[in-house]
Amino acid sequence: MDLGIKGKRALVCAASKGLGRGCAMALAEAGVDLVINARGAEALEATATELRGFGVNVLAVAGDITSEEGRAAVLAAAGAVDILVTNAGGPPPGIWSDWERADFIKALDANMLTPIALMKALLPGMIANGWGRVVNITSQSVKSPIPQLGLSNAARAGLTGYVGGTARQVAPFGVVINNLLPGIHATDRAVSLDAGVVNARGITMAEAQAERSATIPARRYGTAEEFGATCAFMCSQYAGYMIGQNILLDGGAMNATM
Ligand code: NAP
């Protein structure tokens, strides 16, 4: 399927590995030129090299997207873009009584205020062009809270509220904003979450993964490829009537009719 976005230019944040990388791969396959970011330069360059294999232009900008300096460097290098995929690492797990104000501020900065700052910087150019796409990678925790990820539940809920209103304010200008909500996917993040279970319960990684898979109707973890393909569709010309939605990819884990 031709997604109709060949030759567009995208910024994909936190894209050297995992879900961000999956999104960058799918966009490259659709013919989109890319600016990609992550903190570690080595993995980022390796991903950039792979992406260039699709015949698209790729600029890799190393830096912490959740810091003001990192964000400024990425935005300066990126210039105007047609497509923005926001992403960053998720907050650490814990229990409600662990988290102090400083922990919340850090989570809000990374998973709410960073995507908002990126949208504020890039939406004016999209509006001026009369075309734009934004996909925010959030989490299933927006629809179904994950108790040990209270910082994530809180920050991503805040972003979701902002997007709900903003998506409707920019839609008249041909700019489409939606959120993509991963349930468990086979990435480093999942390994680190499962490692917590392994340590707490003294079981093996394989046992922890099998236990988790058994709770998912699809009986497996999602893949970055599946996730990326959905993201690319949400960035396509066919997504123009999808406004302010929260698209859940969780293998059916959340038991809800809607
Ligand atoms: P991952 O496999 O750990 O990959 C994270 C990527 O983001 C890496 O490329 C990492 O590179 C980059 N990154 C992390 N922090 C960054 C920062 N501050 N600035 C720039 N780049 C940064 O994680 P993932 O599974 O793809 O998860 C992506 C997001 O989805 C996270 O917010 C996660 O909480 C959320 N999520 C994931 C799952 C899942 O099952 N995988 C489920 C629900 C939600 P560097 O470390 O080099 O910066």
PDB file of C-alpha atoms and ligand atoms in Angstrom:
ATOM      1  CA  MET A   1       0.000   0.000   0.000  1.00  0.00           C
ATOM      2  CA  ASP A   2       1.379   3.421  -0.949  1.00  0.00           C
ATOM      3  CA  LEU A   3       0.886   5.590   2.137  1.00  0.00           C
ATOM      4  CA  GLY A   4       1.159   8.746   0.042  1.00  0.00           C
ATOM      5  CA  ILE A   5       3.948  10.293   2.154  1.00  0.00           C
ATOM      6  CA  LYS A   6       7.005   9.616  -0.011  1.00  0.00           C
ATOM      7  CA  GLY A   7       9.311  12.661   0.138  1.00  0.00           C
ATOM      8  CA  LYS A   8       7.840  13.999   3.395  1.00  0.00           C
ATOM      9  CA  ARG A   9      10.231  14.757   6.252  1.00  0.00           C
ATOM     10  CA  ALA A  10       9.801  13.327   9.761  1.00  0.00           C
ATOM     11  CA  LEU A  11      11.359  13.773  13.176  1.00  0.00           C
ATOM     12  CA  VAL A  12      11.254  10.561  15.193  1.00  0.00           C
ATOM     13  CA  CYS A  13      12.450  10.971  18.780  1.00  0.00           C
ATOM     14  CA  ALA A  14      14.063   8.234  20.888  1.00  0.00           C
ATOM     15  CA  ALA A  15      14.471   6.147  17.763  1.00  0.00           C
ATOM     16  CA  SER A  16      17.701   4.158  18.003  1.00  0.00           C
ATOM     17  CA  LYS A  17      15.937   1.117  19.486  1.00  0.00           C
ATOM     18  CA  GLY A  18      12.565  -0.353  20.288  1.00  0.00           C
ATOM     19  CA  LEU A  19       9.284   1.258  19.304  1.00  0.00           C
ATOM     20  CA  GLY A  20      10.760   4.547  18.062  1.00  0.00           C
ATOM     21  CA  ARG A  21      13.092   2.598  15.799  1.00  0.00           C
ATOM     22  CA  GLY A  22      10.142   0.544  14.541  1.00  0.00           C
ATOM     23  CA  CYS A  23       8.336   3.770  13.613  1.00  0.00           C
ATOM     24  CA  ALA A  24      11.417   5.173  11.856  1.00  0.00           C
ATOM     25  CA  MET A  25      11.836   1.929   9.880  1.00  0.00           C
ATOM     26  CA  ALA A  26       8.223   1.932   8.686  1.00  0.00           C
ATOM     27  CA  LEU A  27       8.376   5.609   7.723  1.00  0.00           C
ATOM     28  CA  ALA A  28      11.635   5.028   5.823  1.00  0.00           C
ATOM     29  CA  GLU A  29       9.992   2.146   3.986  1.00  0.00           C
ATOM     30  CA  ALA A  30       7.213   4.582   3.021  1.00  0.00           C
ATOM     31  CA  GLY A  31       9.848   6.890   1.480  1.00  0.00           C
ATOM     32  CA  VAL A  32       9.968   9.490   4.274  1.00  0.00           C
ATOM     33  CA  ASP A  33      13.233  11.390   4.946  1.00  0.00           C
ATOM     34  CA  LEU A  34      14.130  11.227   8.606  1.00  0.00           C
ATOM     35  CA  VAL A  35      15.682  13.073  11.502  1.00  0.00           C
ATOM     36  CA  ILE A  36      16.202  10.573  14.305  1.00  0.00           C
ATOM     37  CA  ASN A  37      17.320  11.085  17.876  1.00  0.00           C
ATOM     38  CA  ALA A  38      18.499   9.148  20.939  1.00  0.00           C
ATOM     39  CA  ARG A  39      21.095   9.795  23.648  1.00  0.00           C
ATOM     40  CA  GLY A  40      23.597   7.102  22.675  1.00  0.00           C
ATOM     41  CA  ALA A  41      25.359   8.054  19.434  1.00  0.00           C
ATOM     42  CA  GLU A  42      26.603   4.582  18.524  1.00  0.00           C
ATOM     43  CA  ALA A  43      23.239   2.788  18.397  1.00  0.00           C
ATOM     44  CA  LEU A  44      21.720   5.872  16.769  1.00  0.00           C
ATOM     45  CA  GLU A  45      24.279   5.848  13.959  1.00  0.00           C
ATOM     46  CA  ALA A  46      23.765   2.107  13.436  1.00  0.00           C
ATOM     47  CA  THR A  47      20.013   2.672  13.067  1.00  0.00           C
ATOM     48  CA  ALA A  48      20.617   5.626  10.720  1.00  0.00           C
ATOM     49  CA  THR A  49      22.770   3.410   8.501  1.00  0.00           C
ATOM     50  CA  GLU A  50      20.020   0.780   8.326  1.00  0.00           C
ATOM     51  CA  LEU A  51      17.398   3.418   7.542  1.00  0.00           C
ATOM     52  CA  ARG A  52      19.485   4.772   4.662  1.00  0.00           C
ATOM     53  CA  GLY A  53      19.151   1.331   3.119  1.00  0.00           C
ATOM     54  CA  PHE A  54      15.597   2.367   2.170  1.00  0.00           C
ATOM     55  CA  GLY A  55      17.048   5.134  -0.031  1.00  0.00           C
ATOM     56  CA  VAL A  56      15.878   8.014   2.166  1.00  0.00           C
ATOM     57  CA  ASN A  57      17.894  10.872   3.703  1.00  0.00           C
ATOM     58  CA  VAL A  58      18.608  10.370   7.392  1.00  0.00           C
ATOM     59  CA  LEU A  59      20.051  12.861   9.864  1.00  0.00           C
ATOM     60  CA  ALA A  60      20.995  11.479  13.297  1.00  0.00           C
ATOM     61  CA  VAL A  61      21.086  13.921  16.223  1.00  0.00           C
ATOM     62  CA  ALA A  62      22.324  12.508  19.537  1.00  0.00           C
ATOM     63  CA  GLY A  63      20.985  14.118  22.713  1.00  0.00           C
ATOM     64  CA  ASP A  64      18.530  13.872  25.561  1.00  0.00           C
ATOM     65  CA  ILE A  65      15.167  14.889  24.110  1.00  0.00           C
ATOM     66  CA  THR A  66      13.804  15.506  27.626  1.00  0.00           C
ATOM     67  CA  SER A  67      16.366  18.252  28.336  1.00  0.00           C
ATOM     68  CA  GLU A  68      15.977  21.791  27.039  1.00  0.00           C
ATOM     69  CA  GLU A  69      19.441  21.746  25.445  1.00  0.00           C
ATOM     70  CA  GLY A  70      18.900  18.354  23.812  1.00  0.00           C
ATOM     71  CA  ARG A  71      15.533  19.394  22.451  1.00  0.00           C
ATOM     72  CA  ALA A  72      16.902  22.698  21.132  1.00  0.00           C
ATOM     73  CA  ALA A  73      19.709  20.868  19.303  1.00  0.00           C
ATOM     74  CA  VAL A  74      17.299  18.366  17.743  1.00  0.00           C
ATOM     75  CA  LEU A  75      14.838  21.062  16.682  1.00  0.00           C
ATOM     76  CA  ALA A  76      17.600  23.234  15.212  1.00  0.00           C
ATOM     77  CA  ALA A  77      18.978  20.322  13.198  1.00  0.00           C
ATOM     78  CA  ALA A  78      15.543  19.150  12.091  1.00  0.00           C
ATOM     79  CA  GLY A  79      14.170  22.474  10.852  1.00  0.00           C
ATOM     80  CA  ALA A  80      10.655  22.212   9.443  1.00  0.00           C
ATOM     81  CA  VAL A  81       9.131  18.733   9.380  1.00  0.00           C
ATOM     82  CA  ASP A  82       5.852  17.312   8.093  1.00  0.00           C
ATOM     83  CA  ILE A  83       5.677  14.460  10.579  1.00  0.00           C
ATOM     84  CA  LEU A  84       6.561  14.314  14.290  1.00  0.00           C
ATOM     85  CA  VAL A  85       6.751  11.126  16.343  1.00  0.00           C
ATOM     86  CA  THR A  86       7.306  11.929  20.016  1.00  0.00           C
ATOM     87  CA  ASN A  87       8.890   9.349  22.285  1.00  0.00           C
ATOM     88  CA  ALA A  88      11.275   9.055  25.251  1.00  0.00           C
ATOM     89  CA  GLY A  89      12.163   6.464  27.840  1.00  0.00           C
ATOM     90  CA  GLY A  90       9.456   5.638  30.380  1.00  0.00           C
ATOM     91  CA  PRO A  91       9.643   6.440  34.123  1.00  0.00           C
ATOM     92  CA  PRO A  92      10.854   3.781  36.588  1.00  0.00           C
ATOM     93  CA  PRO A  93       8.417   1.451  38.391  1.00  0.00           C
ATOM     94  CA  GLY A  94       7.652   1.694  42.107  1.00  0.00           C
ATOM     95  CA  ILE A  95       4.810   2.033  44.593  1.00  0.00           C
ATOM     96  CA  TRP A  96       2.563   5.029  45.314  1.00  0.00           C
ATOM     97  CA  SER A  97       4.397   5.932  48.518  1.00  0.00           C
ATOM     98  CA  ASP A  98       7.831   6.006  46.785  1.00  0.00           C
ATOM     99  CA  TRP A  99       7.248   9.018  44.614  1.00  0.00           C
ATOM    100  CA  GLU A 100       8.108  12.540  45.729  1.00  0.00           C
ATOM    101  CA  ARG A 101       7.436  15.823  43.970  1.00  0.00           C
ATOM    102  CA  ALA A 102      10.819  15.693  42.200  1.00  0.00           C
ATOM    103  CA  ASP A 103       9.978  12.259  40.735  1.00  0.00           C
ATOM    104  CA  PHE A 104       6.694  13.571  39.358  1.00  0.00           C
ATOM    105  CA  ILE A 105       8.370  16.663  37.894  1.00  0.00           C
ATOM    106  CA  LYS A 106      10.921  14.426  36.130  1.00  0.00           C
ATOM    107  CA  ALA A 107       8.208  12.156  34.724  1.00  0.00           C
ATOM    108  CA  LEU A 108       6.047  15.091  33.662  1.00  0.00           C
ATOM    109  CA  ASP A 109       9.062  16.709  31.980  1.00  0.00           C
ATOM    110  CA  ALA A 110       9.930  13.554  30.045  1.00  0.00           C
ATOM    111  CA  ASN A 111       6.551  12.115  29.119  1.00  0.00           C
ATOM    112  CA  MET A 112       4.220  15.118  29.076  1.00  0.00           C
ATOM    113  CA  LEU A 113       6.026  18.453  28.758  1.00  0.00           C
ATOM    114  CA  THR A 114       8.640  17.227  26.231  1.00  0.00           C
ATOM    115  CA  PRO A 115       6.073  16.085  23.635  1.00  0.00           C
ATOM    116  CA  ILE A 116       4.086  19.261  24.284  1.00  0.00           C
ATOM    117  CA  ALA A 117       7.212  21.414  23.725  1.00  0.00           C
ATOM    118  CA  LEU A 118       7.967  19.537  20.490  1.00  0.00           C
ATOM    119  CA  MET A 119       4.421  20.033  19.243  1.00  0.00           C
ATOM    120  CA  LYS A 120       4.498  23.734  20.155  1.00  0.00           C
ATOM    121  CA  ALA A 121       7.723  24.120  18.168  1.00  0.00           C
ATOM    122  CA  LEU A 122       6.638  22.193  15.071  1.00  0.00           C
ATOM    123  CA  LEU A 123       2.885  22.668  14.740  1.00  0.00           C
ATOM    124  CA  PRO A 124       3.145  26.245  13.377  1.00  0.00           C
ATOM    125  CA  GLY A 125       5.135  25.031  10.348  1.00  0.00           C
ATOM    126  CA  MET A 126       2.660  22.208   9.704  1.00  0.00           C
ATOM    127  CA  ILE A 127      -0.263  24.623   9.989  1.00  0.00           C
ATOM    128  CA  ALA A 128       1.424  27.021   7.553  1.00  0.00           C
ATOM    129  CA  ASN A 129       1.847  24.121   5.082  1.00  0.00           C
ATOM    130  CA  GLY A 130      -1.732  22.955   5.527  1.00  0.00           C
ATOM    131  CA  TRP A 131      -0.525  19.407   6.238  1.00  0.00           C
ATOM    132  CA  GLY A 132       1.011  17.654   9.223  1.00  0.00           C
ATOM    133  CA  ARG A 133       0.969  14.477  11.274  1.00  0.00           C
ATOM    134  CA  VAL A 134       1.890  13.934  14.919  1.00  0.00           C
ATOM    135  CA  VAL A 135       1.973  10.566  16.656  1.00  0.00           C
ATOM    136  CA  ASN A 136       2.750  10.533  20.366  1.00  0.00           C
ATOM    137  CA  ILE A 137       3.953   7.196  21.711  1.00  0.00           C
ATOM    138  CA  THR A 138       2.245   6.919  25.099  1.00  0.00           C
ATOM    139  CA  SER A 139       1.127   3.701  26.820  1.00  0.00           C
ATOM    140  CA  GLN A 140      -1.776   1.353  27.487  1.00  0.00           C
ATOM    141  CA  SER A 141      -1.556   2.828  31.004  1.00  0.00           C
ATOM    142  CA  VAL A 142      -3.592   5.777  29.689  1.00  0.00           C
ATOM    143  CA  LYS A 143      -6.627   3.508  29.342  1.00  0.00           C
ATOM    144  CA  SER A 144      -5.825   0.902  31.965  1.00  0.00           C
ATOM    145  CA  PRO A 145      -3.480   1.952  34.776  1.00  0.00           C
ATOM    146  CA  ILE A 146      -0.415  -0.160  35.515  1.00  0.00           C
ATOM    147  CA  PRO A 147      -0.162   0.106  39.329  1.00  0.00           C
ATOM    148  CA  GLN A 148       3.655  -0.019  39.567  1.00  0.00           C
ATOM    149  CA  LEU A 149       3.998   2.621  36.820  1.00  0.00           C
ATOM    150  CA  GLY A 150       2.204   5.420  38.658  1.00  0.00           C
ATOM    151  CA  LEU A 151       4.579   8.073  37.311  1.00  0.00           C
ATOM    152  CA  SER A 152       3.853   6.951  33.762  1.00  0.00           C
ATOM    153  CA  ASN A 153       0.094   6.722  34.397  1.00  0.00           C
ATOM    154  CA  ALA A 154       0.098  10.312  35.644  1.00  0.00           C
ATOM    155  CA  ALA A 155       2.342  11.953  33.044  1.00  0.00           C
ATOM    156  CA  ARG A 156       0.787  10.232  30.050  1.00  0.00           C
ATOM    157  CA  ALA A 157      -2.737  11.010  31.207  1.00  0.00           C
ATOM    158  CA  GLY A 158      -1.744  14.689  31.255  1.00  0.00           C
ATOM    159  CA  LEU A 159      -0.374  14.510  27.719  1.00  0.00           C
ATOM    160  CA  THR A 160      -3.517  12.715  26.556  1.00  0.00           C
ATOM    161  CA  GLY A 161      -5.699  15.498  27.911  1.00  0.00           C
ATOM    162  CA  TYR A 162      -3.601  18.129  26.135  1.00  0.00           C
ATOM    163  CA  VAL A 163      -3.720  16.225  22.844  1.00  0.00           C
ATOM    164  CA  GLY A 164      -7.498  15.759  23.086  1.00  0.00           C
ATOM    165  CA  GLY A 165      -8.020  19.506  22.931  1.00  0.00           C
ATOM    166  CA  THR A 166      -5.085  20.504  20.730  1.00  0.00           C
ATOM    167  CA  ALA A 167      -5.868  17.921  18.033  1.00  0.00           C
ATOM    168  CA  ARG A 168      -9.234  19.599  17.527  1.00  0.00           C
ATOM    169  CA  GLN A 169      -7.693  23.075  17.393  1.00  0.00           C
ATOM    170  CA  VAL A 170      -5.232  22.177  14.620  1.00  0.00           C
ATOM    171  CA  ALA A 171      -7.447  19.795  12.606  1.00  0.00           C
ATOM    172  CA  PRO A 172      -8.981  22.637  10.545  1.00  0.00           C
ATOM    173  CA  PHE A 173      -5.493  23.291   9.138  1.00  0.00           C
ATOM    174  CA  GLY A 174      -4.908  19.753   7.878  1.00  0.00           C
ATOM    175  CA  VAL A 175      -2.817  18.793  10.894  1.00  0.00           C
ATOM    176  CA  VAL A 176      -3.601  15.462  12.494  1.00  0.00           C
ATOM    177  CA  ILE A 177      -2.512  14.536  16.046  1.00  0.00           C
ATOM    178  CA  ASN A 178      -3.104  11.107  17.576  1.00  0.00           C
ATOM    179  CA  ASN A 179      -1.578   8.940  20.288  1.00  0.00           C
ATOM    180  CA  LEU A 180      -0.335   5.374  19.839  1.00  0.00           C
ATOM    181  CA  LEU A 181      -0.591   3.267  22.998  1.00  0.00           C
ATOM    182  CA  PRO A 182       1.704   0.247  23.332  1.00  0.00           C
ATOM    183  CA  GLY A 183       0.771  -2.659  25.511  1.00  0.00           C
ATOM    184  CA  ILE A 184       3.685  -4.994  26.182  1.00  0.00           C
ATOM    185  CA  HIS A 185       6.130  -5.126  23.259  1.00  0.00           C
ATOM    186  CA  ALA A 186       9.341  -7.100  22.915  1.00  0.00           C
ATOM    187  CA  THR A 187      11.891  -4.308  23.450  1.00  0.00           C
ATOM    188  CA  ASP A 188      14.588  -3.446  26.001  1.00  0.00           C
ATOM    189  CA  ARG A 189      11.927  -1.657  28.060  1.00  0.00           C
ATOM    190  CA  ALA A 190       9.951  -4.905  28.373  1.00  0.00           C
ATOM    191  CA  VAL A 191      13.123  -6.769  29.378  1.00  0.00           C
ATOM    192  CA  SER A 192      13.791  -4.241  32.150  1.00  0.00           C
ATOM    193  CA  LEU A 193      10.164  -4.452  33.387  1.00  0.00           C
ATOM    194  CA  ASP A 194      10.315  -8.267  33.335  1.00  0.00           C
ATOM    195  CA  ALA A 195      13.680  -8.161  35.129  1.00  0.00           C
ATOM    196  CA  GLY A 196      11.848  -6.509  38.035  1.00  0.00           C
ATOM    197  CA  VAL A 197       9.492  -9.515  38.193  1.00  0.00           C
ATOM    198  CA  VAL A 198      12.433 -11.929  37.933  1.00  0.00           C
ATOM    199  CA  ASN A 199      14.181 -10.239  40.872  1.00  0.00           C
ATOM    200  CA  ALA A 200      11.070  -9.890  43.007  1.00  0.00           C
ATOM    201  CA  ARG A 201       9.830 -13.458  42.550  1.00  0.00           C
ATOM    202  CA  GLY A 202      13.011 -15.432  41.915  1.00  0.00           C
ATOM    203  CA  ILE A 203      11.752 -16.875  38.614  1.00  0.00           C
ATOM    204  CA  THR A 204      13.565 -16.995  35.276  1.00  0.00           C
ATOM    205  CA  MET A 205      13.141 -14.424  32.516  1.00  0.00           C
ATOM    206  CA  ALA A 206      11.509 -17.079  30.318  1.00  0.00           C
ATOM    207  CA  GLU A 207       9.012 -17.853  33.093  1.00  0.00           C
ATOM    208  CA  ALA A 208       8.243 -14.163  33.627  1.00  0.00           C
ATOM    209  CA  GLN A 209       7.651 -13.681  29.891  1.00  0.00           C
ATOM    210  CA  ALA A 210       5.504 -16.826  29.645  1.00  0.00           C
ATOM    211  CA  GLU A 211       3.390 -15.694  32.603  1.00  0.00           C
ATOM    212  CA  ARG A 212       2.863 -12.275  31.087  1.00  0.00           C
ATOM    213  CA  SER A 213       2.083 -13.700  27.625  1.00  0.00           C
ATOM    214  CA  ALA A 214      -0.557 -15.978  29.185  1.00  0.00           C
ATOM    215  CA  THR A 215      -2.485 -12.885  30.361  1.00  0.00           C
ATOM    216  CA  ILE A 216      -2.684 -11.500  26.787  1.00  0.00           C
ATOM    217  CA  PRO A 217      -5.379 -12.835  24.443  1.00  0.00           C
ATOM    218  CA  ALA A 218      -2.861 -12.779  21.540  1.00  0.00           C
ATOM    219  CA  ARG A 219      -0.579 -14.881  23.834  1.00  0.00           C
ATOM    220  CA  ARG A 220       2.589 -12.995  22.882  1.00  0.00           C
ATOM    221  CA  TYR A 221       4.375  -9.665  23.072  1.00  0.00           C
ATOM    222  CA  GLY A 222       3.893  -7.152  20.255  1.00  0.00           C
ATOM    223  CA  THR A 223       6.717  -6.400  17.839  1.00  0.00           C
ATOM    224  CA  ALA A 224       8.344  -3.099  16.941  1.00  0.00           C
ATOM    225  CA  GLU A 225       7.551  -3.866  13.275  1.00  0.00           C
ATOM    226  CA  GLU A 226       3.804  -4.105  13.938  1.00  0.00           C
ATOM    227  CA  PHE A 227       3.953  -0.970  16.046  1.00  0.00           C
ATOM    228  CA  GLY A 228       5.900   0.933  13.390  1.00  0.00           C
ATOM    229  CA  ALA A 229       3.507  -0.060  10.616  1.00  0.00           C
ATOM    230  CA  THR A 230       0.563   1.275  12.623  1.00  0.00           C
ATOM    231  CA  CYS A 231       2.470   4.508  13.277  1.00  0.00           C
ATOM    232  CA  ALA A 232       3.248   4.894   9.565  1.00  0.00           C
ATOM    233  CA  PHE A 233      -0.441   4.473   8.735  1.00  0.00           C
ATOM    234  CA  MET A 234      -1.289   7.159  11.307  1.00  0.00           C
ATOM    235  CA  CYS A 235       1.200   9.432   9.488  1.00  0.00           C
ATOM    236  CA  SER A 236      -0.220   8.590   6.069  1.00  0.00           C
ATOM    237  CA  GLN A 237      -2.489  10.568   3.804  1.00  0.00           C
ATOM    238  CA  TYR A 238      -5.274   8.121   4.747  1.00  0.00           C
ATOM    239  CA  ALA A 239      -5.263   9.169   8.410  1.00  0.00           C
ATOM    240  CA  GLY A 240      -6.655  12.642   7.719  1.00  0.00           C
ATOM    241  CA  TYR A 241     -10.001  11.920   9.370  1.00  0.00           C
ATOM    242  CA  MET A 242      -8.513  10.325  12.518  1.00  0.00           C
ATOM    243  CA  ILE A 243      -8.353  13.201  14.994  1.00  0.00           C
ATOM    244  CA  GLY A 244      -7.278  13.081  18.638  1.00  0.00           C
ATOM    245  CA  GLN A 245      -7.576   9.309  18.966  1.00  0.00           C
ATOM    246  CA  ASN A 246      -5.821   6.904  21.318  1.00  0.00           C
ATOM    247  CA  ILE A 247      -4.965   3.769  19.359  1.00  0.00           C
ATOM    248  CA  LEU A 248      -4.264   0.803  21.615  1.00  0.00           C
ATOM    249  CA  LEU A 249      -1.921  -2.012  20.475  1.00  0.00           C
ATOM    250  CA  ASP A 250      -2.017  -4.495  23.335  1.00  0.00           C
ATOM    251  CA  GLY A 251      -2.930  -7.921  21.925  1.00  0.00           C
ATOM    252  CA  GLY A 252      -6.322  -7.604  23.619  1.00  0.00           C
ATOM    253  CA  ALA A 253      -4.831  -7.289  27.109  1.00  0.00           C
ATOM    254  CA  MET A 254      -7.270  -4.587  28.195  1.00  0.00           C
ATOM    255  CA  ASN A 255     -10.607  -6.293  28.683  1.00  0.00           C
ATOM    256  CA  ALA A 256     -13.044  -3.651  27.508  1.00  0.00           C
ATOM    257  CA  THR A 257     -15.743  -3.457  24.833  1.00  0.00           C
ATOM    258  CA  MET A 258     -14.580  -0.014  23.660  1.00  0.00           C
TER     259      MET A 258
HETATM  260  P1  NAP B   1      13.412   0.952  24.577  1.00  0.00           P
HETATM  261  O1  NAP B   1      13.411  -0.310  23.808  1.00  0.00           O
HETATM  262  O2  NAP B   1      14.076   0.982  25.907  1.00  0.00           O
HETATM  263  O3  NAP B   1      13.986   2.081  23.613  1.00  0.00           O
HETATM  264  C1  NAP B   1      14.041   3.370  24.053  1.00  0.00           C
HETATM  265  C2  NAP B   1      14.655   4.255  22.971  1.00  0.00           C
HETATM  266  O4  NAP B   1      14.507   5.606  23.399  1.00  0.00           O
HETATM  267  C3  NAP B   1      16.142   4.032  22.760  1.00  0.00           C
HETATM  268  O5  NAP B   1      16.464   4.318  21.428  1.00  0.00           O
HETATM  269  C4  NAP B   1      16.759   5.056  23.703  1.00  0.00           C
HETATM  270  O6  NAP B   1      18.086   5.355  23.304  1.00  0.00           O
HETATM  271  C5  NAP B   1      15.799   6.219  23.491  1.00  0.00           C
HETATM  272  N1  NAP B   1      15.701   7.158  24.611  1.00  0.00           N
HETATM  273  C6  NAP B   1      15.370   6.862  25.887  1.00  0.00           C
HETATM  274  N2  NAP B   1      15.369   7.981  26.631  1.00  0.00           N
HETATM  275  C7  NAP B   1      15.694   8.997  25.782  1.00  0.00           C
HETATM  276  C8  NAP B   1      15.868  10.391  25.962  1.00  0.00           C
HETATM  277  N3  NAP B   1      15.697  10.955  27.163  1.00  0.00           N
HETATM  278  N4  NAP B   1      16.201  11.148  24.895  1.00  0.00           N
HETATM  279  C9  NAP B   1      16.370  10.576  23.676  1.00  0.00           C
HETATM  280  N5  NAP B   1      16.228   9.263  23.452  1.00  0.00           N
HETATM  281  C10 NAP B   1      15.908   8.483  24.502  1.00  0.00           C
HETATM  282  O7  NAP B   1      11.903   1.432  24.901  1.00  0.00           O
HETATM  283  P2  NAP B   1      10.555   1.102  24.075  1.00  0.00           P
HETATM  284  O8  NAP B   1      10.009  -0.200  24.510  1.00  0.00           O
HETATM  285  O9  NAP B   1      10.785   1.377  22.651  1.00  0.00           O
HETATM  286  O10 NAP B   1       9.577   2.199  24.715  1.00  0.00           O
HETATM  287  C11 NAP B   1       9.329   3.447  24.114  1.00  0.00           C
HETATM  288  C12 NAP B   1       8.288   4.170  24.984  1.00  0.00           C
HETATM  289  O11 NAP B   1       7.089   3.382  25.008  1.00  0.00           O
HETATM  290  C13 NAP B   1       8.720   4.364  26.433  1.00  0.00           C
HETATM  291  O12 NAP B   1       8.262   5.595  26.914  1.00  0.00           O
HETATM  292  C14 NAP B   1       8.009   3.226  27.147  1.00  0.00           C
HETATM  293  O13 NAP B   1       7.770   3.524  28.503  1.00  0.00           O
HETATM  294  C15 NAP B   1       6.716   3.151  26.355  1.00  0.00           C
HETATM  295  N6  NAP B   1       6.076   1.844  26.486  1.00  0.00           N
HETATM  296  C16 NAP B   1       6.724   0.713  26.108  1.00  0.00           C
HETATM  297  C17 NAP B   1       6.080  -0.498  26.275  1.00  0.00           C
HETATM  298  C18 NAP B   1       6.772  -1.799  25.892  1.00  0.00           C
HETATM  299  O14 NAP B   1       6.247  -2.860  26.227  1.00  0.00           O
HETATM  300  N7  NAP B   1       7.887  -1.790  25.226  1.00  0.00           N
HETATM  301  C19 NAP B   1       4.786  -0.564  26.798  1.00  0.00           C
HETATM  302  C20 NAP B   1       4.157   0.604  27.162  1.00  0.00           C
HETATM  303  C21 NAP B   1       4.813   1.821  27.000  1.00  0.00           C
HETATM  304  P3  NAP B   1      19.157   5.964  24.365  1.00  0.00           P
HETATM  305  O15 NAP B   1      19.021   5.154  25.613  1.00  0.00           O
HETATM  306  O16 NAP B   1      20.467   5.831  23.682  1.00  0.00           O
HETATM  307  O17 NAP B   1      18.749   7.388  24.563  1.00  0.00           O
END
